[in-house]
Tab-separated table of C-alpha atoms and ligand atoms in Angstrom:
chain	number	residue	atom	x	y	z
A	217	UNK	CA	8.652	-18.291	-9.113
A	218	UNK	CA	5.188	-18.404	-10.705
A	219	UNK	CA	4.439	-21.186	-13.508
A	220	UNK	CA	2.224	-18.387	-14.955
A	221	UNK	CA	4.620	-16.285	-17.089
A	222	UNK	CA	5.324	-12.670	-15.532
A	223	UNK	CA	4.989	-9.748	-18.358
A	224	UNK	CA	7.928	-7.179	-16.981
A	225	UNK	CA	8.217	-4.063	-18.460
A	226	UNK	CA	11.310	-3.362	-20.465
A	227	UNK	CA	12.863	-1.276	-17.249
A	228	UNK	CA	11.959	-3.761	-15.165
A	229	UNK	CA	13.844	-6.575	-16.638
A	230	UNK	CA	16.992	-4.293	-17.510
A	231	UNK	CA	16.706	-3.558	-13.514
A	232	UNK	CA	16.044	-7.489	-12.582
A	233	UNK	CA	18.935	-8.628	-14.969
A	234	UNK	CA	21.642	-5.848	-13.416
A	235	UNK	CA	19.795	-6.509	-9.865
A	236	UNK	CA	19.272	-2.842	-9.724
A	237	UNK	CA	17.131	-1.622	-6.829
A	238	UNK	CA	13.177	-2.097	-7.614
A	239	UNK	CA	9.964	-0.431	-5.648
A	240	UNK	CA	6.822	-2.179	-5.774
A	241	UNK	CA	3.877	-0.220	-6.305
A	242	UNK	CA	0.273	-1.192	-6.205
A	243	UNK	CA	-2.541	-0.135	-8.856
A	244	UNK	CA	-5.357	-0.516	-6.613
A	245	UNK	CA	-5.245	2.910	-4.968
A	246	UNK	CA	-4.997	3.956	-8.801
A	247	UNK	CA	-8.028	2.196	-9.764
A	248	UNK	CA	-10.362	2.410	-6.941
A	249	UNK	CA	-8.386	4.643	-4.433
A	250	UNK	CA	-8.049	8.304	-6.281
A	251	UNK	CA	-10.485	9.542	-8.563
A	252	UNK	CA	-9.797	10.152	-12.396
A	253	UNK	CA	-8.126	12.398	-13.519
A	254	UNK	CA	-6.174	12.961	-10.711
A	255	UNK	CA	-5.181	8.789	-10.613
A	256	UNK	CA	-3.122	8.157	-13.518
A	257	UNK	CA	-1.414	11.813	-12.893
A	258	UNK	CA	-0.567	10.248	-9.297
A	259	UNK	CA	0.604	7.232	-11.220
A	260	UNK	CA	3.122	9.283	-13.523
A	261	UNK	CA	4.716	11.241	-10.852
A	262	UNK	CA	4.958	8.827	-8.340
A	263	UNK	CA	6.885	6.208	-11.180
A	264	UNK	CA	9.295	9.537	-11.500
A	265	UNK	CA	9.207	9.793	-7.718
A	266	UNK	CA	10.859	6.254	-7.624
A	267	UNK	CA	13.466	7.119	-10.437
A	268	UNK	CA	14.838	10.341	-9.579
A	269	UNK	CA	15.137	8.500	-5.740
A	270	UNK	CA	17.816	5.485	-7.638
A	271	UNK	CA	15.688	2.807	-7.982
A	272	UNK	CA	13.084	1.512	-10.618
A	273	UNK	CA	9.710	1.492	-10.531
A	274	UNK	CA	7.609	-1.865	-10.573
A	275	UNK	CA	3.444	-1.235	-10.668
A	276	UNK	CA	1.681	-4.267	-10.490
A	277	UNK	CA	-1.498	-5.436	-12.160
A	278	UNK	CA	-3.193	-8.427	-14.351
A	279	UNK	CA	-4.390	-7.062	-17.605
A	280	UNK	CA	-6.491	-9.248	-19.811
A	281	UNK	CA	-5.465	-12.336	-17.444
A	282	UNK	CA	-1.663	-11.897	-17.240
A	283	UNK	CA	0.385	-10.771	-14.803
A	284	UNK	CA	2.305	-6.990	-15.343
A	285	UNK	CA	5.309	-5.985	-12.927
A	286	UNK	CA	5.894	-2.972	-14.640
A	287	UNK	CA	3.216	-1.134	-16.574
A	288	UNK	CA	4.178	0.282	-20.122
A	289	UNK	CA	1.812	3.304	-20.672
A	290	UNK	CA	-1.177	1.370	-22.114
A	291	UNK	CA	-1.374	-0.448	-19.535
A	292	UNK	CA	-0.952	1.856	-17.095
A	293	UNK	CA	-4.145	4.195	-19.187
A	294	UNK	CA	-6.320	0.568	-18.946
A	295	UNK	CA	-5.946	0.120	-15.218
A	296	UNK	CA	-6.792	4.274	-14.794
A	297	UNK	CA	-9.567	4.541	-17.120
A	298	UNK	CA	-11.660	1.319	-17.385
A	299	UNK	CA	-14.425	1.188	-15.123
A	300	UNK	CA	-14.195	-2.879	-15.762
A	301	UNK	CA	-10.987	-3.262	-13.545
A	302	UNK	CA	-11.713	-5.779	-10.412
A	303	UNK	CA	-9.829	-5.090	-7.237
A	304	UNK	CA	-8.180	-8.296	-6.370
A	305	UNK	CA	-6.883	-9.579	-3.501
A	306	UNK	CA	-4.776	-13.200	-3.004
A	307	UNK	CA	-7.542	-15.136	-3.738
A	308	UNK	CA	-8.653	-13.846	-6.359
A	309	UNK	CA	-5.669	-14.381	-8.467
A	310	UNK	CA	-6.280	-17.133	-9.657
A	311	UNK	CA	-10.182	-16.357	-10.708
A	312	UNK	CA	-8.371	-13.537	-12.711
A	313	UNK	CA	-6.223	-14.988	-14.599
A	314	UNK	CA	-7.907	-17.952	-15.292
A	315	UNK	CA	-10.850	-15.884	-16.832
A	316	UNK	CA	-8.625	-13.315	-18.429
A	317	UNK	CA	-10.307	-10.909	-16.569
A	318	UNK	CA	-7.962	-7.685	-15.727
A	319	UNK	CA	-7.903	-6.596	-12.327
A	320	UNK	CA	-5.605	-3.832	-9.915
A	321	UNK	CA	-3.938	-5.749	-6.771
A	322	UNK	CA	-3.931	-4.843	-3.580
A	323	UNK	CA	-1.239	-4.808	-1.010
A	324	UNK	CA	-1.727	-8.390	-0.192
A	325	UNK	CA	-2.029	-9.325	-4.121
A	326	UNK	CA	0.910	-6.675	-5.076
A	327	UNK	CA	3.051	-8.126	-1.726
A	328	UNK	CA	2.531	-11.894	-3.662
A	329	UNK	CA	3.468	-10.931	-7.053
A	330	UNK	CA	6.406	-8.937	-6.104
A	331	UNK	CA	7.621	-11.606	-4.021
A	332	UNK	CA	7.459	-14.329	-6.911
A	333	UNK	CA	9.341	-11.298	-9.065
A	334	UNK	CA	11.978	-11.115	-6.140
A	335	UNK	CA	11.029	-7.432	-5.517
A	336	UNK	CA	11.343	-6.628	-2.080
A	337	UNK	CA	10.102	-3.361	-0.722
A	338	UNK	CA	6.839	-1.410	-1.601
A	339	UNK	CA	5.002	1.699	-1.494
A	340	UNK	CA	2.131	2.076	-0.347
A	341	UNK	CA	-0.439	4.773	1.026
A	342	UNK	CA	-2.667	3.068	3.803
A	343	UNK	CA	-2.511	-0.622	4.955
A	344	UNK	CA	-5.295	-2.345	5.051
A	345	UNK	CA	-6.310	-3.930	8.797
A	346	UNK	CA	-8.828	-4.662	11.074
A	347	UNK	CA	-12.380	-2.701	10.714
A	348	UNK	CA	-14.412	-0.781	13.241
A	349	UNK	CA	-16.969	-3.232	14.212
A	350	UNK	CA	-15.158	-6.079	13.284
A	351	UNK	CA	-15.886	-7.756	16.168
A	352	UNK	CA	-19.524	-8.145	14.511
A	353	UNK	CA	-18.433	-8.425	10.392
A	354	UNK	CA	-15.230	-10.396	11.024
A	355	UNK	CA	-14.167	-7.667	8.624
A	356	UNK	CA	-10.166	-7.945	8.572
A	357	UNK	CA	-7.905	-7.001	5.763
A	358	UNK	CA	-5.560	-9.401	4.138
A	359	UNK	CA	-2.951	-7.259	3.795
A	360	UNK	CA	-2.263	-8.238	7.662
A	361	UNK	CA	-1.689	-11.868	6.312
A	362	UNK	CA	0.124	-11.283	3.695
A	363	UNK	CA	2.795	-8.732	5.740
A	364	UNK	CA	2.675	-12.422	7.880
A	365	UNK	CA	3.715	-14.431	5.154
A	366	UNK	CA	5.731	-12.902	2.839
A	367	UNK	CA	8.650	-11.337	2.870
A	368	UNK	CA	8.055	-7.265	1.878
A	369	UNK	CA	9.165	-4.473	3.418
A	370	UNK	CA	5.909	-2.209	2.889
A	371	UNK	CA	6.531	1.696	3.486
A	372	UNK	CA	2.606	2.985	3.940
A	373	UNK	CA	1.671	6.104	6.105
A	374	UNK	CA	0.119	3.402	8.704
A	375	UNK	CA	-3.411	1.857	8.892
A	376	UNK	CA	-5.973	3.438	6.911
A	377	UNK	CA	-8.030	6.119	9.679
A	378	UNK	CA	-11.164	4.242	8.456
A	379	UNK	CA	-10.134	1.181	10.512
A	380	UNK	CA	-9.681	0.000	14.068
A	381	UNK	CA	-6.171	0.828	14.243
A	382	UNK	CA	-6.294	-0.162	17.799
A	383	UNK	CA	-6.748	-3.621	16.689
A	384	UNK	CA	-4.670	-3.706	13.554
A	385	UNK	CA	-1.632	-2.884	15.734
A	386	UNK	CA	-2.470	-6.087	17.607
A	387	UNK	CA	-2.767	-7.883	14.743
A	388	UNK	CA	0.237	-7.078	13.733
A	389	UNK	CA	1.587	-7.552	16.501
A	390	UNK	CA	0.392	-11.779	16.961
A	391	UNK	CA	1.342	-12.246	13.084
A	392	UNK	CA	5.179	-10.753	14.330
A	393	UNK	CA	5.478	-8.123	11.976
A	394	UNK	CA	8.052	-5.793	12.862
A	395	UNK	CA	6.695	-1.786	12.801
A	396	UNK	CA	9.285	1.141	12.436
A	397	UNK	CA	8.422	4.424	12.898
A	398	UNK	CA	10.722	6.595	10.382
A	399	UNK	CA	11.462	9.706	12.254
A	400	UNK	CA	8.354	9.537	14.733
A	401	UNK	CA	7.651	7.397	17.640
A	402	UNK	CA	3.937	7.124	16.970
A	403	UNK	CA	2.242	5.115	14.529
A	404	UNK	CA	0.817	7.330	11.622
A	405	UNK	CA	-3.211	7.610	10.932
A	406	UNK	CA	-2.941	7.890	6.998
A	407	UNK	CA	-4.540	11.409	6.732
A	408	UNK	CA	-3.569	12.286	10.160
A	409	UNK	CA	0.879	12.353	11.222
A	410	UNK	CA	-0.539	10.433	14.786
A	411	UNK	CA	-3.062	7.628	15.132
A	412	UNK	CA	-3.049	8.318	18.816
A	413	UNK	CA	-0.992	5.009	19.438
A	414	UNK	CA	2.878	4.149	20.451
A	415	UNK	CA	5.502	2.819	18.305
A	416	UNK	CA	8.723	1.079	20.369
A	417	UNK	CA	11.043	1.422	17.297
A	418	UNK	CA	12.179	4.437	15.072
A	419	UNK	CA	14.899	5.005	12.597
A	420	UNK	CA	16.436	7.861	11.157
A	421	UNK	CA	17.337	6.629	7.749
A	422	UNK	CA	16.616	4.786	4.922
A	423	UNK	CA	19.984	2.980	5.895
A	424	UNK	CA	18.895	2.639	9.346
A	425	UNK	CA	16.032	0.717	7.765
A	426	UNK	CA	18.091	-1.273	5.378
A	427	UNK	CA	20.061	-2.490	8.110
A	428	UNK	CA	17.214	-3.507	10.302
A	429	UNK	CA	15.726	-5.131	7.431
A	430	UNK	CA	18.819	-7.354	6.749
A	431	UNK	CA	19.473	-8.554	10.669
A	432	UNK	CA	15.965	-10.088	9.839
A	433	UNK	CA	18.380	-12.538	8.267
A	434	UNK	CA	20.545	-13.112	11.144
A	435	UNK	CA	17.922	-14.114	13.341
A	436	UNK	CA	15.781	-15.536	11.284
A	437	UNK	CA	12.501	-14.067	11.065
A	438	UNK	CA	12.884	-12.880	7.253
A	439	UNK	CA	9.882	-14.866	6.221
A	440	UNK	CA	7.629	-12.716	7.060
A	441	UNK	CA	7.782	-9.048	5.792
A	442	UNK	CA	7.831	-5.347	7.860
A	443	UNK	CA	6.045	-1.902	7.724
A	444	UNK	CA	7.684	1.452	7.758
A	445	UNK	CA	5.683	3.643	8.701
A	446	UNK	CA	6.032	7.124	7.488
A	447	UNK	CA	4.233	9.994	8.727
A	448	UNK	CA	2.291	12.533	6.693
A	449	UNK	CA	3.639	15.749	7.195
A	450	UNK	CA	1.067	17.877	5.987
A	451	UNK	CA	-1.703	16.476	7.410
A	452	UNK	CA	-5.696	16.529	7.231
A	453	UNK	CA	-7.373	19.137	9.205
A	454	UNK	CA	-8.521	17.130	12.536
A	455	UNK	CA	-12.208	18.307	12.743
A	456	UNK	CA	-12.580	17.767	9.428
A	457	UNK	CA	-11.370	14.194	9.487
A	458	UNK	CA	-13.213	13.594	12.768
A	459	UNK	CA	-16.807	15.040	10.919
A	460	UNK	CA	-16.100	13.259	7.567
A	461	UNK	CA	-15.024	9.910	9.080
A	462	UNK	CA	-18.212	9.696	11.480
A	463	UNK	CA	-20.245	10.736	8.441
A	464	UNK	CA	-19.140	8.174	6.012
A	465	UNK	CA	-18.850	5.413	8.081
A	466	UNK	CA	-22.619	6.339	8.556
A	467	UNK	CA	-23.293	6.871	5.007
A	468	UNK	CA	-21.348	3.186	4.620
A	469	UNK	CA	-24.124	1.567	6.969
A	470	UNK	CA	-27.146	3.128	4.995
A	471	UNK	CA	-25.830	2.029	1.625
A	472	UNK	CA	-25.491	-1.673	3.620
A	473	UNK	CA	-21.449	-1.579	1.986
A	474	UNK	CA	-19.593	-4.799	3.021
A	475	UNK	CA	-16.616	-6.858	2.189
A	476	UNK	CA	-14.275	-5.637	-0.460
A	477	UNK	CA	-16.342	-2.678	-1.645
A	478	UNK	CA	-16.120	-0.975	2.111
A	479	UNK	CA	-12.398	0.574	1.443
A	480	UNK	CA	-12.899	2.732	-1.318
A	481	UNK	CA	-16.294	3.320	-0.638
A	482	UNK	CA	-14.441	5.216	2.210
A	483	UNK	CA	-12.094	6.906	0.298
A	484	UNK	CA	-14.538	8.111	-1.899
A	485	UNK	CA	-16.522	9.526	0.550
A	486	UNK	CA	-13.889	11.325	2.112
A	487	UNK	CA	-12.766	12.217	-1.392
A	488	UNK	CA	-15.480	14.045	-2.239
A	489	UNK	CA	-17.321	15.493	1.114
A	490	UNK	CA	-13.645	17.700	1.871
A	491	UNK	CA	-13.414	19.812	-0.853
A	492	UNK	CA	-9.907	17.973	-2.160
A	493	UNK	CA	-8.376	17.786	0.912
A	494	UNK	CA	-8.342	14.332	1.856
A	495	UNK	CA	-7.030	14.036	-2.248
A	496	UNK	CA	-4.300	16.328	-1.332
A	497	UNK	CA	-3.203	14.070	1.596
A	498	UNK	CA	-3.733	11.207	-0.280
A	499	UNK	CA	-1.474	12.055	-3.190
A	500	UNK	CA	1.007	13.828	-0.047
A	501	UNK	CA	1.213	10.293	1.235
A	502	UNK	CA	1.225	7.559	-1.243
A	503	UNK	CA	4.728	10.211	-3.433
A	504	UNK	CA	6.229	10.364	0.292
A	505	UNK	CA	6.432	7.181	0.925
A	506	UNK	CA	7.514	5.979	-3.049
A	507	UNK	CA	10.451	8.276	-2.308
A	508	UNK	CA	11.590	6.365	1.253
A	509	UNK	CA	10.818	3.163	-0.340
A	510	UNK	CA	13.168	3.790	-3.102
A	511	UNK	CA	15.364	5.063	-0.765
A	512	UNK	CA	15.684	1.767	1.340
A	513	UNK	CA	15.941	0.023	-1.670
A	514	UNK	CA	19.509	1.964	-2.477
A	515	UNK	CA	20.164	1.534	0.780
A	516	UNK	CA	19.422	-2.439	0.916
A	517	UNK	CA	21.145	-2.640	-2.253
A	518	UNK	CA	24.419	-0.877	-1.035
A	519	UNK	CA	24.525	-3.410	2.144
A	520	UNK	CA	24.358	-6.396	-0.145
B	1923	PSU	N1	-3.816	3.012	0.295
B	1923	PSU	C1	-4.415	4.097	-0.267
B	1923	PSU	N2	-5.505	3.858	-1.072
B	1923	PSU	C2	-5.978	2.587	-1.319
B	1923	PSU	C3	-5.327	1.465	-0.717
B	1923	PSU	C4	-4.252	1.745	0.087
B	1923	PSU	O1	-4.006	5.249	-0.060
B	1923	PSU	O2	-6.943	2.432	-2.075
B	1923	PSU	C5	-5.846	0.060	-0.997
B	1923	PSU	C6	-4.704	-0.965	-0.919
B	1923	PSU	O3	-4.687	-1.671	-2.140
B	1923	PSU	C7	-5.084	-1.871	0.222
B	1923	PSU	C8	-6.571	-1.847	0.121
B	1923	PSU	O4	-4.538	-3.161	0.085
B	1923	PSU	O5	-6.818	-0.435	-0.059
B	1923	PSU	C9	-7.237	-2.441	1.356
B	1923	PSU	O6	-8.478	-2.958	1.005
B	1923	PSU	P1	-9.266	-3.925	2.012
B	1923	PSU	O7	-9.523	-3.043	3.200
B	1923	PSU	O8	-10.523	-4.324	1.290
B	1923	PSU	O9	-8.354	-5.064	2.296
B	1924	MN	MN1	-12.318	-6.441	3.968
């Protein structure tokens, strides 16, 4: 647990106190992943998503230097609408809070606080991993880490098709984090169903899942956490992701984008160079996978 008190929204601590089953979401792909209007609409539904799937919805932010599992709908407006909201990773935590400032987390940050709140699985839409040329910028996400070193099960629809997913898989891979493919045997490329790359584990079911995620227990490697990875079904057209991905990654160099500014940069170009498809995809993914996450949350929850 956190010294720093958590704010939980009133469902949230009805569904701690009866240890109902609780989804993780992240606000960063609200607040710098989808473009307004369309974020806090993806916000709503995909809270609903959770709900009408049995378990209770927990998005994650700091507003005004304090910690939120749960957003009430002020909060959830503030991390949509104001153009002020950081994106903040682990280490920035602590900057945050200590200056009050109000920031969306990330996988690794959302993976952290979820942890401390004893919520276990999360939905996602990409992972963050290694990125192309990172042999040269070092540029790695720490979402890898943090699936390392703490214990979340995150459902995302693979490694974002911006990155090296080549290399993220072997990442993963040295840090020991398990990878199931739910109903495929190929890792998922985010907009596209198949990143081009092999996946030795499947499972059916969000039980299937759930009980993969408890023998973690049984032999011992349930400190660090696991990704399902869920397919899109409808996905981008290929040419179009091919063009637009070549393009912005160009358009990326130009603008001389680094660090933490590089992901949505991205997003935003493919956002708005494919005529709402890569939106459409986007939104496909992230309600998708909120639906199988609170689905192996039932599922966990029935084992236990
Ligand atoms: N998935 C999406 N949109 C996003 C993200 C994931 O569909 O915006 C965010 C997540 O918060 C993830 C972050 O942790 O992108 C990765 O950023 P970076 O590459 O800087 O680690
Ligand atoms: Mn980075």
């Amino acid at each position: 647990m956190f010294s720093l008190v958590i704010r939980y929204s009133k469902e949230v601590q009805a569904a701690l106190a009866q240890n109902a089953p609780l989804v993780a979401l992240e606000s960063t792909i609200i607040s710098h992943g989808l473009p307004r209007p369309t974020n806090i609409e993806v916000a709503l539904a995909v809270e609903e998503i959770v709900r009408t799937n049995g378990a209770v919805p927990a998005t994650i932010a700091i507003i005004d230097g304090e910690i939120h599992v749960g957003l009430e709908s002020n909060s959830l407006d503030r991390i949509a609408n104001d153009s002020s909201i950081l994106k903040a990773s682990i280490r920035d935590l602590a900057s945050v809070t200590a200056k009050k400032l109000s920031a969306a987390t990330t996988v690794a940050a959302t993976s952290h606080i979820a942890h401390a709140a004893g919520i276990s699985f999360f939905a996602t839409g990409g992972l963050g991993g290694v990125h192309r040329g990172a042999q040269e910028t070092w540029d790695e996400s720490a979402d890898l880490h943090s699936l390392a070193s703490l214990p979340v099960l995150v459902v995302s629809a693979g490694a974002k098709s911006i990155l090296d997913v080549a290399a993220t898989l072997e990442r993963l891979e040295t840090f020991s984090v398990p990878i199931i493919g739910y109903r495929t045997n190929r890792f998922p490329g985010f907009y596209l169903s198949d990143s081009g790359f092999d996946l030795e584990y499947r499972a059916e079911s969000a039980e299937e899942i759930a009980a993969i995620w408890q023998a973690r227990n049984e032999v011992k490697t349930n400190n660090s956490g696991m990704v399902v990875a869920n397919p899109v079904k409808n996905q981008m057209d290929f040419a179009l992701h091919e063009k637009t991905l070549h393009e912005g990654l160009a358009a990326a160099e130009v603008a001389g984008i680094k660090g933490k500014s590089v992901t949505p940069f991205l997003l935003e170009y493919f956002h708005s160079h494919t005529n709402g498809e890569s939106l459409r995809v986007n939104i496909e993914i992230i309600k998708e996978n909120s639906a199988l996450a609170a689905k192996i949350a039932v599922a966990a929850a029935q084992i236990k």
